[in-house]
Amino acid sequence: MTLQTFTLGTFAQQGVAAVSYESIATVSVGAGGTSTVTFSSIPATYAHLQLRVIARSNNAGNIIYGAASKANNDSGSNYTYHFLYGNGSSAQAIAATSQTSLNIVTQVGNGFTSNVFAANVIDILDYANTNKYKTFRILSGADGNGSGQIQFNSALWMSTSAINSISFTGGDTFLQYSHFALYGIKVA
Amino acid sequence: MPATYEPIATTTLTSSQSTVDFTGISQSYTDLFLICSMLADNTTGRYAQIRVGNGSIDTGSNYSRTEMNGDGTGAGSSRDPNMSFIYTNPQISDWVSTTNPFILTANFQNYSNTTTFKTVLGRYNNSGTRLGAYVGLWRSTSAINQIRVFTSAQSFASGSTFTLYGIKAA
């Protein structure tokens, strides 16, 4: 079976509309860890954002849990979220309104299976639109070979302000090799 | 600006086969993203399965996964530890159509890290039967430079497509 290998630029050469997916900023947590990750001065020049995260914290628990997140450092009760998750036994749903932080990044505690980091793909649609509240769509989870959880999240920041910063503070420390990458998606 | 999200390789089958391999995957990206649109070659049920490796495909019992799904009448979740592959759809009858594509996606984040185990995060759906999401684990700190998509039985039909993308962070 022969794989066809694309030459860089093939899509553009075929006349496909240019869709730019660009790396904005990256945080790779080093030795010693960090308690806060912040993306600031996010330009308003993209249509959408995507965050791709793997995370593990120094919490001693064998747990999968969320890291508190804020948009534009808003600490008001302006966030809501819904979860649909599977824990290996059943599918469950939870929701919360009037929260003071987002719950968009999932991490595992340091008591979870060794060497495992939770994975997250977070889409932030129309983040710079000043006529809409901001919706976050998340696929995330972790499997620990006999434990774990997979989840769909939807979160809302009830503000029409363009998002120019996103911060993550777990309350605990993100461990080395946790990785946060922010991308911008621009349609010509 | 250098490409951040670029196609690495793709194939569209011109005859039935049960295995598709991506080999020699560059280690220059941050994440990999795999998208498959697969047709069954007959109406016998099958699972869509993933293996990975470094230098060779790992066929040992070094995989596991947790998934959740909905079939139109209810939602559920299952888990399988100590497997020799990551399998996605929970029921073999989920994929029996020769006309409705079985769509499978897989994110391999930080696939080249040589300290962490490798988490595979993705979705699957086959209209008419079931949709779901899964998180799989390859218990190895080796970097991934090979990916295999294969069926538990039967084959992928001609016309099935498999595309691998690389995503590079700044």
CSV table of C-alpha atoms in Angstrom, one decimal:
chain,number,residue,atom,x,y,z
A,1,MET,CA,0.0,0.0,0.0
A,2,THR,CA,1.5,3.3,-1.1
A,3,LEU,CA,0.9,6.4,0.9
A,4,GLN,CA,0.6,9.6,-1.0
A,5,THR,CA,2.7,12.3,0.6
A,6,PHE,CA,1.5,15.9,0.2
A,7,THR,CA,3.9,18.5,-1.0
A,8,LEU,CA,3.7,21.6,1.2
A,9,GLY,CA,1.3,24.1,-0.4
A,10,THR,CA,-0.6,21.5,-2.4
A,11,PHE,CA,-3.9,22.7,-1.1
A,12,ALA,CA,-3.2,26.3,-2.1
A,13,GLN,CA,-2.0,25.2,-5.5
A,14,GLN,CA,-5.3,23.4,-6.1
A,15,GLY,CA,-7.2,26.7,-5.6
A,16,VAL,CA,-8.6,25.8,-2.2
A,17,ALA,CA,-9.5,28.9,-0.2
A,18,ALA,CA,-6.6,29.8,2.1
A,19,VAL,CA,-7.5,28.9,5.7
A,20,SER,CA,-4.7,29.8,8.0
A,21,TYR,CA,-4.1,27.9,11.2
A,22,GLU,CA,-1.3,29.6,13.0
A,23,SER,CA,0.5,29.1,16.2
A,24,ILE,CA,0.1,32.1,18.5
A,25,ALA,CA,1.9,31.1,21.7
A,26,THR,CA,3.0,28.0,23.6
A,27,VAL,CA,3.8,27.2,27.2
A,28,SER,CA,5.8,24.1,28.0
A,29,VAL,CA,5.9,23.6,31.7
A,30,GLY,CA,9.5,23.0,32.9
A,31,ALA,CA,11.0,21.4,36.0
A,32,GLY,CA,9.5,22.8,39.1
A,33,GLY,CA,6.1,23.3,37.5
A,34,THR,CA,4.0,26.3,37.4
A,35,SER,CA,0.7,27.3,39.2
A,36,THR,CA,-0.6,29.6,36.5
A,37,VAL,CA,-0.5,29.7,32.7
A,38,THR,CA,-1.7,32.8,30.9
A,39,PHE,CA,-2.1,33.7,27.3
A,40,SER,CA,-2.3,37.5,27.1
A,41,SER,CA,-2.4,40.1,24.4
A,42,ILE,CA,-4.2,37.7,22.1
A,43,PRO,CA,-4.7,39.5,18.8
A,44,ALA,CA,-8.2,40.0,17.5
A,45,THR,CA,-7.2,39.2,13.9
A,46,TYR,CA,-8.4,35.6,13.8
A,47,ALA,CA,-11.9,34.1,13.4
A,48,HIS,CA,-11.5,31.4,16.0
A,49,LEU,CA,-9.0,30.1,18.5
A,50,GLN,CA,-8.0,26.5,19.4
A,51,LEU,CA,-6.2,25.4,22.5
A,52,ARG,CA,-4.4,22.1,22.7
A,53,VAL,CA,-3.4,21.1,26.2
A,54,ILE,CA,-2.0,18.1,28.1
A,55,ALA,CA,-1.9,18.6,31.8
A,56,ARG,CA,-1.0,16.8,35.1
A,57,SER,CA,-0.9,18.5,38.5
A,58,ASN,CA,0.9,17.9,41.8
A,59,ASN,CA,-2.3,17.1,43.5
A,60,ALA,CA,-1.7,13.8,45.3
A,61,GLY,CA,-5.1,12.5,44.4
A,62,ASN,CA,-5.9,9.8,41.9
A,63,ILE,CA,-8.3,12.2,40.3
A,64,ILE,CA,-9.4,13.8,37.0
A,65,TYR,CA,-10.5,17.4,37.5
A,66,GLY,CA,-10.7,20.8,36.0
A,67,ALA,CA,-8.3,23.7,36.2
A,68,ALA,CA,-10.1,27.0,36.9
A,69,SER,CA,-9.9,29.3,33.9
A,70,LYS,CA,-10.8,32.9,33.3
A,71,ALA,CA,-11.3,35.0,30.2
A,72,ASN,CA,-9.9,38.6,30.3
A,73,ASN,CA,-9.3,38.0,34.0
A,74,ASP,CA,-13.0,38.3,34.7
A,75,SER,CA,-13.7,37.1,38.2
A,76,GLY,CA,-17.4,37.8,38.1
A,77,SER,CA,-20.2,35.2,38.1
A,78,ASN,CA,-20.2,35.2,34.3
A,79,TYR,CA,-19.5,31.7,33.4
A,80,THR,CA,-21.6,28.6,32.8
A,81,TYR,CA,-20.8,25.1,31.6
A,82,HIS,CA,-22.2,21.7,30.8
A,83,PHE,CA,-20.5,18.3,30.8
A,84,LEU,CA,-21.4,15.0,29.2
A,85,TYR,CA,-18.9,12.4,30.4
A,86,GLY,CA,-18.3,8.7,30.4
A,87,ASN,CA,-16.4,7.1,33.3
A,88,GLY,CA,-16.2,3.6,31.9
A,89,SER,CA,-19.4,2.5,33.5
A,90,SER,CA,-22.0,5.0,32.6
A,91,ALA,CA,-22.6,8.3,30.8
A,92,GLN,CA,-23.4,11.2,33.1
A,93,ALA,CA,-24.2,14.9,32.7
A,94,ILE,CA,-23.6,17.9,34.9
A,95,ALA,CA,-24.1,21.6,34.6
A,96,ALA,CA,-23.4,24.7,36.5
A,97,THR,CA,-24.4,28.4,36.1
A,98,SER,CA,-23.2,31.7,37.5
A,99,GLN,CA,-19.7,30.4,38.1
A,100,THR,CA,-16.7,32.7,38.8
A,101,SER,CA,-14.4,30.7,36.5
A,102,LEU,CA,-14.5,28.5,33.5
A,103,ASN,CA,-13.9,24.7,33.6
A,104,ILE,CA,-12.3,24.1,30.2
A,105,VAL,CA,-9.1,22.4,30.9
A,106,THR,CA,-9.0,18.9,32.4
A,107,GLN,CA,-6.0,17.6,34.3
A,108,VAL,CA,-5.1,14.5,36.3
A,109,GLY,CA,-3.6,14.5,39.8
A,110,ASN,CA,-0.3,13.1,40.6
A,111,GLY,CA,-1.9,10.0,42.1
A,112,PHE,CA,-3.3,9.0,38.7
A,113,THR,CA,-1.5,6.4,36.6
A,114,SER,CA,2.1,7.4,36.3
A,115,ASN,CA,3.3,9.2,33.1
A,116,VAL,CA,-0.3,9.9,32.0
A,117,PHE,CA,-1.4,13.5,31.2
A,118,ALA,CA,-5.0,14.5,30.4
A,119,ALA,CA,-5.6,15.7,26.9
A,120,ASN,CA,-7.7,18.6,25.8
A,121,VAL,CA,-8.8,20.1,22.5
A,122,ILE,CA,-10.6,23.4,23.1
A,123,ASP,CA,-12.3,25.4,20.4
A,124,ILE,CA,-13.2,29.0,21.1
A,125,LEU,CA,-15.5,30.2,18.4
A,126,ASP,CA,-15.9,33.9,17.3
A,127,TYR,CA,-13.7,34.9,20.3
A,128,ALA,CA,-13.3,38.5,19.0
A,129,ASN,CA,-16.9,39.1,18.0
A,130,THR,CA,-18.3,41.9,20.1
A,131,ASN,CA,-21.9,41.0,19.4
A,132,LYS,CA,-21.9,37.5,21.0
A,133,TYR,CA,-21.2,35.8,24.2
A,134,LYS,CA,-18.2,33.4,23.9
A,135,THR,CA,-18.7,29.7,23.6
A,136,PHE,CA,-16.0,27.1,24.3
A,137,ARG,CA,-16.3,23.6,22.9
A,138,ILE,CA,-14.1,21.0,24.5
A,139,LEU,CA,-13.2,17.3,24.0
A,140,SER,CA,-11.0,16.1,26.8
A,141,GLY,CA,-10.1,13.1,28.9
A,142,ALA,CA,-7.6,10.7,30.4
A,143,ASP,CA,-7.3,6.9,30.4
A,144,GLY,CA,-5.3,5.2,33.1
A,145,ASN,CA,-5.5,1.6,32.1
A,146,GLY,CA,-8.4,0.6,34.3
A,147,SER,CA,-9.5,4.1,35.2
A,148,GLY,CA,-10.3,7.3,33.4
A,149,GLN,CA,-12.9,9.6,31.9
A,150,ILE,CA,-13.9,11.0,28.5
A,151,GLN,CA,-15.9,14.1,28.3
A,152,PHE,CA,-17.6,16.7,26.1
A,153,ASN,CA,-17.7,20.1,27.7
A,154,SER,CA,-19.5,23.3,26.6
A,155,ALA,CA,-18.7,26.5,28.4
A,156,LEU,CA,-19.9,30.0,28.1
A,157,TRP,CA,-18.4,33.4,29.1
A,158,MET,CA,-21.3,35.8,29.2
A,159,SER,CA,-19.6,38.8,27.8
A,160,THR,CA,-19.6,40.5,24.4
A,161,SER,CA,-16.0,41.6,24.9
A,162,ALA,CA,-13.4,40.2,22.6
A,163,ILE,CA,-11.2,37.7,24.4
A,164,ASN,CA,-7.7,39.0,24.8
A,165,SER,CA,-6.4,36.8,27.5
A,166,ILE,CA,-7.0,33.3,28.9
A,167,SER,CA,-5.6,32.1,32.2
A,168,PHE,CA,-5.5,28.7,33.9
A,169,THR,CA,-4.9,28.3,37.6
A,170,GLY,CA,-5.5,24.9,39.0
A,171,GLY,CA,-5.0,25.9,42.6
A,172,ASP,CA,-2.4,23.2,42.3
A,173,THR,CA,0.8,23.2,40.3
A,174,PHE,CA,0.9,22.1,36.7
A,175,LEU,CA,3.8,19.5,36.5
A,176,GLN,CA,6.6,19.4,34.1
A,177,TYR,CA,5.7,18.3,30.5
A,178,SER,CA,2.2,19.9,30.9
A,179,HIS,CA,1.8,21.7,27.6
A,180,PHE,CA,-0.5,24.5,26.5
A,181,ALA,CA,-0.6,25.6,22.8
A,182,LEU,CA,-2.7,28.4,21.5
A,183,TYR,CA,-3.6,28.6,17.8
A,184,GLY,CA,-5.5,31.1,15.7
A,185,ILE,CA,-7.7,30.1,12.8
A,186,LYS,CA,-8.1,32.7,10.1
A,187,VAL,CA,-10.3,32.5,7.0
A,188,ALA,CA,-9.2,34.7,4.2
B,1,MET,CA,4.6,32.1,7.7
B,2,PRO,CA,5.6,28.5,8.1
B,3,ALA,CA,2.7,26.1,7.9
B,4,THR,CA,1.4,25.1,11.3
B,5,TYR,CA,-1.2,22.6,10.3
B,6,GLU,CA,-0.1,20.6,7.4
B,7,PRO,CA,-1.0,17.3,5.7
B,8,ILE,CA,1.7,14.7,6.1
B,9,ALA,CA,0.2,11.8,4.2
B,10,THR,CA,-3.0,10.5,2.8
B,11,THR,CA,-4.4,7.5,1.0
B,12,THR,CA,-7.6,6.5,-0.7
B,13,LEU,CA,-8.0,2.8,-1.1
B,14,THR,CA,-8.5,1.4,-4.6
B,15,SER,CA,-9.2,-2.1,-3.3
B,16,SER,CA,-10.2,-3.7,0.0
B,17,GLN,CA,-7.6,-4.0,2.7
B,18,SER,CA,-7.8,-4.5,6.4
B,19,THR,CA,-4.8,-2.4,7.5
B,20,VAL,CA,-3.5,1.1,6.8
B,21,ASP,CA,-0.1,2.1,8.1
B,22,PHE,CA,1.6,5.5,8.4
B,23,THR,CA,5.3,5.0,8.9
B,24,GLY,CA,8.4,7.2,9.2
B,25,ILE,CA,6.3,10.0,10.8
B,26,SER,CA,8.4,13.1,11.2
B,27,GLN,CA,9.2,14.1,14.8
B,28,SER,CA,9.1,17.8,14.0
B,29,TYR,CA,5.5,18.4,14.9
B,30,THR,CA,3.8,19.0,18.3
B,31,ASP,CA,0.7,17.0,17.7
B,32,LEU,CA,-0.7,14.7,15.1
B,33,PHE,CA,-4.3,14.5,13.9
B,34,LEU,CA,-5.7,11.6,12.0
B,35,ILE,CA,-9.0,11.6,10.2
B,36,CYS,CA,-10.5,8.5,8.5
B,37,SER,CA,-13.6,8.1,6.4
B,38,MET,CA,-14.1,4.3,6.1
B,39,LEU,CA,-16.5,2.1,4.3
B,40,ALA,CA,-17.1,-1.6,5.2
B,41,ASP,CA,-16.5,-4.1,2.4
B,42,ASN,CA,-19.5,-6.1,3.5
B,43,THR,CA,-22.3,-6.0,6.1
B,44,THR,CA,-20.5,-8.1,8.7
B,45,GLY,CA,-19.8,-6.1,11.9
B,46,ARG,CA,-16.4,-4.9,12.8
B,47,TYR,CA,-14.4,-2.6,15.1
B,48,ALA,CA,-12.2,0.3,14.1
B,49,GLN,CA,-8.8,-0.1,15.9
B,50,ILE,CA,-5.6,1.8,16.4
B,51,ARG,CA,-2.1,0.8,17.2
B,52,VAL,CA,1.1,2.9,17.3
B,53,GLY,CA,4.8,2.3,17.6
B,54,ASN,CA,8.3,3.4,17.4
B,55,GLY,CA,10.3,1.6,14.7
B,56,SER,CA,7.6,-1.1,14.6
B,57,ILE,CA,4.0,-1.3,15.5
B,58,ASP,CA,3.5,-2.4,19.2
B,59,THR,CA,1.3,-5.4,19.3
B,60,GLY,CA,1.7,-6.0,23.0
B,61,SER,CA,-1.0,-5.5,25.7
B,62,ASN,CA,0.1,-1.9,26.2
B,63,TYR,CA,-3.1,-0.2,25.3
B,64,SER,CA,-6.4,0.8,27.0
B,65,ARG,CA,-9.3,3.1,26.5
B,66,THR,CA,-12.4,4.7,28.0
B,67,GLU,CA,-15.3,5.7,25.8
B,68,MET,CA,-18.8,7.1,25.9
B,69,ASN,CA,-21.5,6.8,23.2
B,70,GLY,CA,-25.1,7.3,22.2
B,71,ASP,CA,-27.2,5.3,19.9
B,72,GLY,CA,-30.4,7.3,19.7
B,73,THR,CA,-32.1,5.5,22.5
B,74,GLY,CA,-29.5,6.0,25.3
B,75,ALA,CA,-26.0,6.9,26.3
B,76,GLY,CA,-23.4,4.7,27.8
B,77,SER,CA,-19.7,4.3,28.6
B,78,SER,CA,-17.2,1.4,28.6
B,79,ARG,CA,-13.6,0.7,29.5
B,80,ASP,CA,-11.1,-1.8,28.3
B,81,PRO,CA,-7.7,-2.1,30.0
B,82,ASN,CA,-4.7,-4.1,29.0
B,83,MET,CA,-5.6,-4.5,25.3
B,84,SER,CA,-3.3,-5.1,22.4
B,85,PHE,CA,-4.9,-2.1,20.5
B,86,ILE,CA,-7.2,0.9,21.1
B,87,TYR,CA,-10.6,0.1,19.8
B,88,THR,CA,-13.2,2.8,19.3
B,89,ASN,CA,-16.8,1.7,18.7
B,90,PRO,CA,-18.0,-0.4,21.6
B,91,GLN,CA,-20.3,-2.8,19.7
B,92,ILE,CA,-19.2,-4.8,16.7
B,93,SER,CA,-22.6,-4.1,15.1
B,94,ASP,CA,-21.9,-0.3,15.1
B,95,TRP,CA,-20.2,-0.6,11.8
B,96,VAL,CA,-21.9,-2.7,9.2
B,97,SER,CA,-22.7,-0.3,6.4
B,98,THR,CA,-21.1,-0.5,3.0
B,99,THR,CA,-22.5,3.0,2.2
B,100,ASN,CA,-22.5,5.0,5.4
B,101,PRO,CA,-18.9,6.1,6.2
B,102,PHE,CA,-17.5,5.3,9.6
B,103,ILE,CA,-15.8,8.5,10.6
B,104,LEU,CA,-12.9,8.2,13.0
B,105,THR,CA,-10.7,11.0,14.3
B,106,ALA,CA,-7.7,10.8,16.6
B,107,ASN,CA,-5.5,13.4,18.3
B,108,PHE,CA,-2.0,12.3,19.3
B,109,GLN,CA,-0.9,15.2,21.4
B,110,ASN,CA,2.8,15.6,22.2
B,111,TYR,CA,3.4,12.3,20.4
B,112,SER,CA,7.2,12.8,20.3
B,113,ASN,CA,7.6,13.3,24.0
B,114,THR,CA,9.9,10.6,25.4
B,115,THR,CA,8.9,11.0,29.1
B,116,THR,CA,5.1,10.7,29.0
B,117,PHE,CA,2.8,7.9,28.0
B,118,LYS,CA,0.8,8.7,24.9
B,119,THR,CA,-2.9,9.7,25.1
B,120,VAL,CA,-5.1,9.4,22.0
B,121,LEU,CA,-8.2,11.5,22.1
B,122,GLY,CA,-10.9,11.2,19.4
B,123,ARG,CA,-14.4,10.7,18.1
B,124,TYR,CA,-16.2,8.2,16.0
B,125,ASN,CA,-19.6,8.1,14.3
B,126,ASN,CA,-21.5,6.0,11.9
B,127,SER,CA,-24.9,7.6,11.1
B,128,GLY,CA,-27.6,5.1,11.7
B,129,THR,CA,-25.9,3.3,14.5
B,130,ARG,CA,-23.9,5.2,17.0
B,131,LEU,CA,-21.6,8.2,17.8
B,132,GLY,CA,-19.1,8.5,20.5
B,133,ALA,CA,-15.8,9.8,21.9
B,134,TYR,CA,-12.9,7.9,23.3
B,135,VAL,CA,-9.6,8.5,25.1
B,136,GLY,CA,-7.0,5.8,24.6
B,137,LEU,CA,-3.6,5.2,26.2
B,138,TRP,CA,-0.4,3.7,24.9
B,139,ARG,CA,1.7,2.8,27.9
B,140,SER,CA,5.0,3.7,26.4
B,141,THR,CA,7.3,6.7,26.7
B,142,SER,CA,8.6,6.1,23.2
B,143,ALA,CA,7.9,8.7,20.6
B,144,ILE,CA,5.3,7.6,18.0
B,145,ASN,CA,6.6,7.3,14.5
B,146,GLN,CA,4.1,4.7,13.2
B,147,ILE,CA,0.3,4.6,13.3
B,148,ARG,CA,-1.8,1.7,12.2
B,149,VAL,CA,-5.6,1.8,11.6
B,150,PHE,CA,-7.1,-1.6,11.1
B,151,THR,CA,-10.3,-3.6,11.4
B,152,SER,CA,-11.1,-6.4,13.8
B,153,ALA,CA,-12.4,-8.5,11.0
B,154,GLN,CA,-13.3,-8.0,7.3
B,155,SER,CA,-11.7,-5.0,5.5
B,156,PHE,CA,-11.9,-1.4,4.6
B,157,ALA,CA,-13.6,-1.0,1.2
B,158,SER,CA,-12.2,0.7,-1.8
B,159,GLY,CA,-12.8,4.5,-1.5
B,160,SER,CA,-12.0,4.6,2.2
B,161,THR,CA,-9.7,7.6,3.0
B,162,PHE,CA,-7.1,8.1,5.7
B,163,THR,CA,-5.3,11.4,6.2
B,164,LEU,CA,-2.6,12.3,8.7
B,165,TYR,CA,-1.9,16.0,9.7
B,166,GLY,CA,0.9,17.5,11.7
B,167,ILE,CA,0.3,20.5,14.0
B,168,LYS,CA,3.3,22.5,15.0
B,169,ALA,CA,3.3,24.9,18.0
B,170,ALA,CA,5.5,27.9,18.0
